[in-house]
Amino acid sequence: MSAEHALARREPLPSSSPSPSPSRNREEPVAHVGGVPVSTLSLDALIEKMLVEAPLRRSLDQVPSLIFDCNGQGLSMNATDAHFRENLAQADLIHADGQIIVAASRWVGGPHIADRSSTTDMFIDSLEPAAKAGVSYYLLGGEETVNAACAEEIVAQAPGLQVVGRRNGFWKPHDEDAVIDAINAAAPDVLWVGTGKPREQAFCVRNRHRIKAGWIVTCGGLFNYITGDYPRAPMWMQKSGLEWLHRMATRPKELAWRYITTNPHALWLIWKHRHG
């Protein structure tokens, strides 16, 4: 699958939980899905919010906002992994990365999530507006070749985009200070962290008060999708909530067990929280 295809744009636009981040914006309604408070913002509104808030927070030297995602895997991990649950609760905004989360918001009552805001679509759809607005990005994660190729690809797709720094996602604990120093030297408006759950959430929470950025956004295997190393599902599968099936079919050794175990658990959690 070509990188150009990978970058094809969307059509237009259980136990007591830890206390949420005190800086979470309570003006925006959230949908409580399977025990997780998920933003109801549309994809377009989320991108607009990022492009306005991130450079402002960075310029004012404020603590960066943490932006995490929620999908079936996230729901399952939130219920089974105490450390992940504690870190997820520190997010300022959790967006609906999976279509099941959007659908569930209509089943459980309360506010509805406007649409799916997959991290890949959020990233791709933000490139040209970010380039025009002068919003800078830093890419952290993935293998070195993938990270470098992703940086080259997005600059080619959105001329003028400021990629002020990048680094692969492999480092040892004693190297973390150097990783933070490199990010701070670049001082990006948006730091994209793609090292996978639960590592990326732990990194963001642990280093939030050390990082100079406006927004910190976790993004999993995003960089591999941009380069075409991971193929995206056809649009009809994305819209119908079957992208997970495409991923499992194309990367069975890596993802089959994850989806077989977490998807049914996520559905049960949604049902459980709906019926009390």
CSV table of C-alpha atoms in Angstrom, one decimal:
chain,number,residue,atom,x,y,z
A,1,MET,CA,0.0,0.0,0.0
A,2,SER,CA,1.4,3.4,-1.0
A,3,ALA,CA,2.0,6.2,1.4
A,4,GLU,CA,-0.2,8.3,-0.9
A,5,HIS,CA,-3.1,5.9,-0.3
A,6,ALA,CA,-2.4,5.8,3.4
A,7,LEU,CA,-2.7,9.6,3.5
A,8,ALA,CA,-6.0,9.6,1.5
A,9,ARG,CA,-8.2,12.1,3.3
A,10,ARG,CA,-11.5,11.5,4.9
A,11,GLU,CA,-14.7,12.7,3.3
A,12,PRO,CA,-15.4,16.2,4.6
A,13,LEU,CA,-15.8,17.0,7.1
A,14,PRO,CA,-15.3,-1.2,37.5
A,15,SER,CA,-13.9,-0.4,41.0
A,16,SER,CA,-13.7,3.2,42.1
A,17,SER,CA,-12.0,5.2,39.4
A,18,PRO,CA,-9.2,7.6,40.1
A,19,SER,CA,-10.0,11.3,40.2
A,20,PRO,CA,-9.9,12.9,36.7
A,21,SER,CA,-7.3,15.5,35.7
A,22,PRO,CA,-8.2,18.8,37.4
A,23,SER,CA,-7.6,20.6,34.2
A,24,ARG,CA,-10.1,18.8,32.1
A,25,ASN,CA,-12.4,21.2,30.4
A,26,ARG,CA,-15.8,20.7,31.9
A,27,GLU,CA,-17.6,23.1,29.6
A,28,GLU,CA,-17.6,20.4,26.9
A,29,PRO,CA,-20.0,17.5,27.5
A,30,VAL,CA,-18.7,14.0,27.7
A,31,ALA,CA,-20.3,10.6,27.0
A,32,HIS,CA,-19.6,8.0,29.7
A,33,VAL,CA,-18.9,4.8,27.7
A,34,GLY,CA,-17.9,1.6,29.5
A,35,GLY,CA,-16.6,3.6,32.4
A,36,VAL,CA,-14.6,6.1,30.4
A,37,PRO,CA,-15.6,9.8,29.9
A,38,VAL,CA,-15.2,10.5,26.2
A,39,SER,CA,-15.4,13.9,24.5
A,40,THR,CA,-18.4,14.5,22.3
A,41,LEU,CA,-16.5,16.8,20.0
A,42,SER,CA,-16.6,16.1,16.2
A,43,LEU,CA,-13.3,15.3,14.4
A,44,ASP,CA,-13.3,18.8,12.8
A,45,ALA,CA,-14.0,20.5,16.2
A,46,LEU,CA,-11.2,18.5,17.8
A,47,ILE,CA,-8.7,19.5,15.2
A,48,GLU,CA,-9.8,23.2,15.4
A,49,LYS,CA,-9.5,23.0,19.2
A,50,MET,CA,-5.9,21.6,18.9
A,51,LEU,CA,-4.8,24.2,16.4
A,52,VAL,CA,-6.0,27.1,18.6
A,53,GLU,CA,-5.2,25.8,22.0
A,54,ALA,CA,-1.8,24.1,21.5
A,55,PRO,CA,0.2,27.1,20.3
A,56,LEU,CA,-1.5,29.3,22.9
A,57,ARG,CA,-0.6,27.0,25.8
A,58,ARG,CA,2.9,26.5,24.5
A,59,SER,CA,3.5,30.3,24.1
A,60,LEU,CA,2.2,30.9,27.6
A,61,ASP,CA,4.4,28.2,29.0
A,62,GLN,CA,1.5,26.4,30.4
A,63,VAL,CA,1.4,22.7,31.4
A,64,PRO,CA,0.6,20.8,28.2
A,65,SER,CA,-2.9,19.3,27.8
A,66,LEU,CA,-2.9,15.5,27.6
A,67,ILE,CA,-5.1,14.1,24.8
A,68,PHE,CA,-5.7,10.3,24.9
A,69,ASP,CA,-7.9,8.1,22.8
A,70,CYS,CA,-10.5,5.5,23.5
A,71,ASN,CA,-11.4,2.3,21.6
A,72,GLY,CA,-12.3,-1.2,22.5
A,73,GLN,CA,-8.8,-2.0,23.7
A,74,GLY,CA,-8.8,1.1,25.8
A,75,LEU,CA,-12.1,0.2,27.5
A,76,SER,CA,-10.8,-3.3,28.3
A,77,MET,CA,-7.5,-2.0,29.7
A,78,ASN,CA,-9.2,0.6,31.7
A,79,ALA,CA,-11.1,-2.1,33.5
A,80,THR,CA,-8.2,-4.6,33.9
A,81,ASP,CA,-5.0,-2.6,34.3
A,82,ALA,CA,-4.9,-0.3,37.4
A,83,HIS,CA,-1.9,1.7,36.2
A,84,PHE,CA,-3.4,2.3,32.8
A,85,ARG,CA,-6.7,3.4,34.4
A,86,GLU,CA,-4.8,5.9,36.7
A,87,ASN,CA,-3.0,7.3,33.7
A,88,LEU,CA,-6.0,7.5,31.5
A,89,ALA,CA,-7.8,9.5,34.3
A,90,GLN,CA,-5.2,12.2,33.9
A,91,ALA,CA,-6.2,13.1,30.4
A,92,ASP,CA,-7.7,16.5,29.7
A,93,LEU,CA,-9.6,15.0,26.8
A,94,ILE,CA,-10.3,11.5,25.6
A,95,HIS,CA,-11.5,11.2,22.1
A,96,ALA,CA,-13.4,8.4,20.3
A,97,ASP,CA,-10.8,6.5,18.3
A,98,GLY,CA,-13.1,3.5,17.7
A,99,GLN,CA,-16.5,3.5,16.0
A,100,ILE,CA,-17.9,1.2,18.8
A,101,ILE,CA,-17.4,4.1,21.2
A,102,VAL,CA,-19.4,6.5,19.0
A,103,ALA,CA,-22.2,3.9,18.6
A,104,ALA,CA,-22.2,3.1,22.3
A,105,SER,CA,-22.8,6.8,23.2
A,106,ARG,CA,-26.1,6.5,21.4
A,107,TRP,CA,-27.1,3.3,23.3
A,108,VAL,CA,-26.3,4.4,26.8
A,109,GLY,CA,-28.2,7.7,26.9
A,110,GLY,CA,-26.8,11.1,27.7
A,111,PRO,CA,-24.7,13.2,25.3
A,112,HIS,CA,-23.9,11.7,21.9
A,113,ILE,CA,-20.5,11.7,20.4
A,114,ALA,CA,-20.6,13.6,17.1
A,115,ASP,CA,-18.5,11.2,15.1
A,116,ARG,CA,-15.5,9.0,15.2
A,117,SER,CA,-12.2,10.9,15.6
A,118,SER,CA,-9.6,8.2,14.8
A,119,THR,CA,-6.1,9.4,15.7
A,120,THR,CA,-5.0,8.7,12.1
A,121,ASP,CA,-7.8,10.9,10.6
A,122,MET,CA,-7.1,13.6,13.2
A,123,PHE,CA,-3.5,13.7,12.3
A,124,ILE,CA,-4.0,13.5,8.5
A,125,ASP,CA,-6.8,16.1,8.4
A,126,SER,CA,-4.8,18.5,10.6
A,127,LEU,CA,-1.7,18.6,8.4
A,128,GLU,CA,-2.7,21.3,5.9
A,129,PRO,CA,-4.5,23.5,8.4
A,130,ALA,CA,-1.5,23.2,10.8
A,131,ALA,CA,0.9,24.2,7.9
A,132,LYS,CA,-1.2,27.3,7.2
A,133,ALA,CA,-1.5,28.2,10.8
A,134,GLY,CA,2.1,27.7,11.6
A,135,VAL,CA,1.4,25.1,14.2
A,136,SER,CA,4.5,22.9,14.9
A,137,TYR,CA,4.7,19.2,15.4
A,138,TYR,CA,7.2,16.8,17.0
A,139,LEU,CA,7.0,13.1,16.2
A,140,LEU,CA,8.0,10.6,18.9
A,141,GLY,CA,7.7,6.9,18.4
A,142,GLY,CA,8.0,4.1,15.8
A,143,GLU,CA,11.1,2.6,14.4
A,144,GLU,CA,13.8,5.0,13.1
A,145,THR,CA,13.1,4.4,9.5
A,146,VAL,CA,9.4,4.7,9.9
A,147,ASN,CA,9.7,7.9,12.0
A,148,ALA,CA,12.0,9.5,9.4
A,149,ALA,CA,9.8,8.5,6.5
A,150,CYS,CA,6.7,9.8,8.2
A,151,ALA,CA,8.3,13.2,8.8
A,152,GLU,CA,9.3,13.4,5.1
A,153,GLU,CA,5.9,12.3,3.9
A,154,ILE,CA,3.8,14.8,5.9
A,155,VAL,CA,6.0,17.7,4.9
A,156,ALA,CA,5.6,16.6,1.2
A,157,GLN,CA,1.8,16.3,1.7
A,158,ALA,CA,1.5,19.7,3.5
A,159,PRO,CA,4.3,22.1,2.3
A,160,GLY,CA,5.2,24.5,5.0
A,161,LEU,CA,4.4,22.2,7.9
A,162,GLN,CA,6.8,22.7,10.7
A,163,VAL,CA,8.1,19.4,11.9
A,164,VAL,CA,10.5,20.8,14.5
A,165,GLY,CA,11.8,17.5,15.7
A,166,ARG,CA,11.4,13.8,15.7
A,167,ARG,CA,12.8,10.7,17.5
A,168,ASN,CA,12.2,7.0,17.3
A,169,GLY,CA,10.3,5.2,20.1
A,170,PHE,CA,13.1,3.1,21.4
A,171,TRP,CA,15.1,4.2,24.4
A,172,LYS,CA,16.1,2.9,27.8
A,173,PRO,CA,14.9,4.3,31.1
A,174,HIS,CA,18.2,6.1,31.7
A,175,ASP,CA,17.9,7.8,28.3
A,176,GLU,CA,14.5,9.4,29.1
A,177,ASP,CA,16.0,12.7,30.3
A,178,ALA,CA,17.8,13.1,27.0
A,179,VAL,CA,14.5,12.4,25.2
A,180,ILE,CA,12.8,15.1,27.2
A,181,ASP,CA,15.6,17.5,26.6
A,182,ALA,CA,15.4,17.1,22.9
A,183,ILE,CA,11.6,17.7,22.9
A,184,ASN,CA,12.1,20.8,25.0
A,185,ALA,CA,14.8,22.2,22.8
A,186,ALA,CA,12.3,22.1,19.9
A,187,ALA,CA,9.3,23.3,22.1
A,188,PRO,CA,6.6,22.0,19.7
A,189,ASP,CA,3.0,23.1,19.8
A,190,VAL,CA,1.9,19.5,19.5
A,191,LEU,CA,3.9,16.5,20.6
A,192,TRP,CA,2.7,13.2,19.0
A,193,VAL,CA,3.6,10.2,21.1
A,194,GLY,CA,3.3,6.8,19.3
A,195,THR,CA,4.8,4.1,21.4
A,196,GLY,CA,1.6,2.1,22.0
A,197,LYS,CA,-0.7,1.4,25.0
A,198,PRO,CA,0.0,1.5,27.9
A,199,ARG,CA,3.6,2.8,27.5
A,200,GLU,CA,2.6,6.1,25.8
A,201,GLN,CA,0.1,7.1,28.4
A,202,ALA,CA,2.6,6.3,31.2
A,203,PHE,CA,5.3,8.4,29.5
A,204,CYS,CA,3.0,11.4,29.0
A,205,VAL,CA,1.7,11.4,32.6
A,206,ARG,CA,5.1,10.8,34.1
A,207,ASN,CA,6.7,13.7,32.1
A,208,ARG,CA,3.8,16.1,31.6
A,209,HIS,CA,5.3,18.7,33.9
A,210,ARG,CA,8.7,18.4,32.3
A,211,ILE,CA,7.7,18.8,28.7
A,212,LYS,CA,7.5,22.1,26.8
A,213,ALA,CA,4.6,21.7,24.4
A,214,GLY,CA,1.0,22.8,24.1
A,215,TRP,CA,-0.7,19.5,23.5
A,216,ILE,CA,0.6,16.0,24.0
A,217,VAL,CA,-1.4,13.5,21.8
A,218,THR,CA,-1.0,9.7,22.0
A,219,CYS,CA,-1.1,8.1,18.6
A,220,GLY,CA,-0.1,4.4,18.8
A,221,GLY,CA,1.0,3.0,15.4
A,222,LEU,CA,0.0,6.2,13.5
A,223,PHE,CA,3.4,6.8,11.9
A,224,ASN,CA,3.3,3.3,10.3
A,225,TYR,CA,-0.1,4.1,8.7
A,226,ILE,CA,1.3,7.4,7.3
A,227,THR,CA,4.2,5.6,5.6
A,228,GLY,CA,2.0,2.8,4.4
A,229,ASP,CA,3.7,0.1,6.4
A,230,TYR,CA,0.3,-0.6,8.0
A,231,PRO,CA,-2.5,-0.6,5.5
A,232,ARG,CA,-5.7,1.2,6.3
A,233,ALA,CA,-9.1,-0.4,5.8
A,234,PRO,CA,-11.4,0.6,2.9
A,235,MET,CA,-13.6,3.6,3.7
A,236,TRP,CA,-16.7,1.5,3.9
A,237,MET,CA,-15.1,-0.6,6.7
A,238,GLN,CA,-14.0,2.5,8.6
A,239,LYS,CA,-17.5,3.9,8.4
A,240,SER,CA,-19.2,0.7,9.5
A,241,GLY,CA,-16.9,0.1,12.5
A,242,LEU,CA,-15.1,-2.8,10.9
A,243,GLU,CA,-11.6,-1.3,10.6
A,244,TRP,CA,-10.5,-3.6,13.5
A,245,LEU,CA,-11.4,-6.6,11.3
A,246,HIS,CA,-9.3,-5.4,8.5
A,247,ARG,CA,-6.4,-4.8,10.9
A,248,MET,CA,-6.7,-8.2,12.4
A,249,ALA,CA,-6.8,-9.8,8.9
A,250,THR,CA,-3.7,-7.9,7.6
A,251,ARG,CA,-1.7,-8.2,10.8
A,252,PRO,CA,-3.0,-11.4,12.5
A,253,LYS,CA,0.2,-12.3,14.5
A,254,GLU,CA,0.2,-8.9,16.1
A,255,LEU,CA,-3.5,-8.1,16.5
A,256,ALA,CA,-5.7,-11.2,16.4
A,257,TRP,CA,-5.4,-12.1,20.1
A,258,ARG,CA,-5.9,-8.4,21.1
A,259,TYR,CA,-9.1,-8.1,19.2
A,260,ILE,CA,-10.4,-11.5,20.1
A,261,THR,CA,-10.0,-10.8,23.8
A,262,THR,CA,-10.6,-7.0,24.1
A,263,ASN,CA,-13.6,-6.5,21.8
A,264,PRO,CA,-16.0,-8.9,23.6
A,265,HIS,CA,-14.8,-7.5,26.9
A,266,ALA,CA,-15.5,-3.9,25.7
A,267,LEU,CA,-19.0,-4.8,24.6
A,268,TRP,CA,-19.7,-6.4,28.0
A,269,LEU,CA,-18.4,-3.3,29.8
A,270,ILE,CA,-20.6,-1.1,27.7
A,271,TRP,CA,-23.6,-3.3,28.5
A,272,LYS,CA,-22.6,-3.4,32.2
A,273,HIS,CA,-22.3,0.3,32.6
A,274,ARG,CA,-25.6,0.9,30.8
A,275,HIS,CA,-27.5,-1.4,33.0
A,276,GLY,CA,-25.7,-0.5,36.2
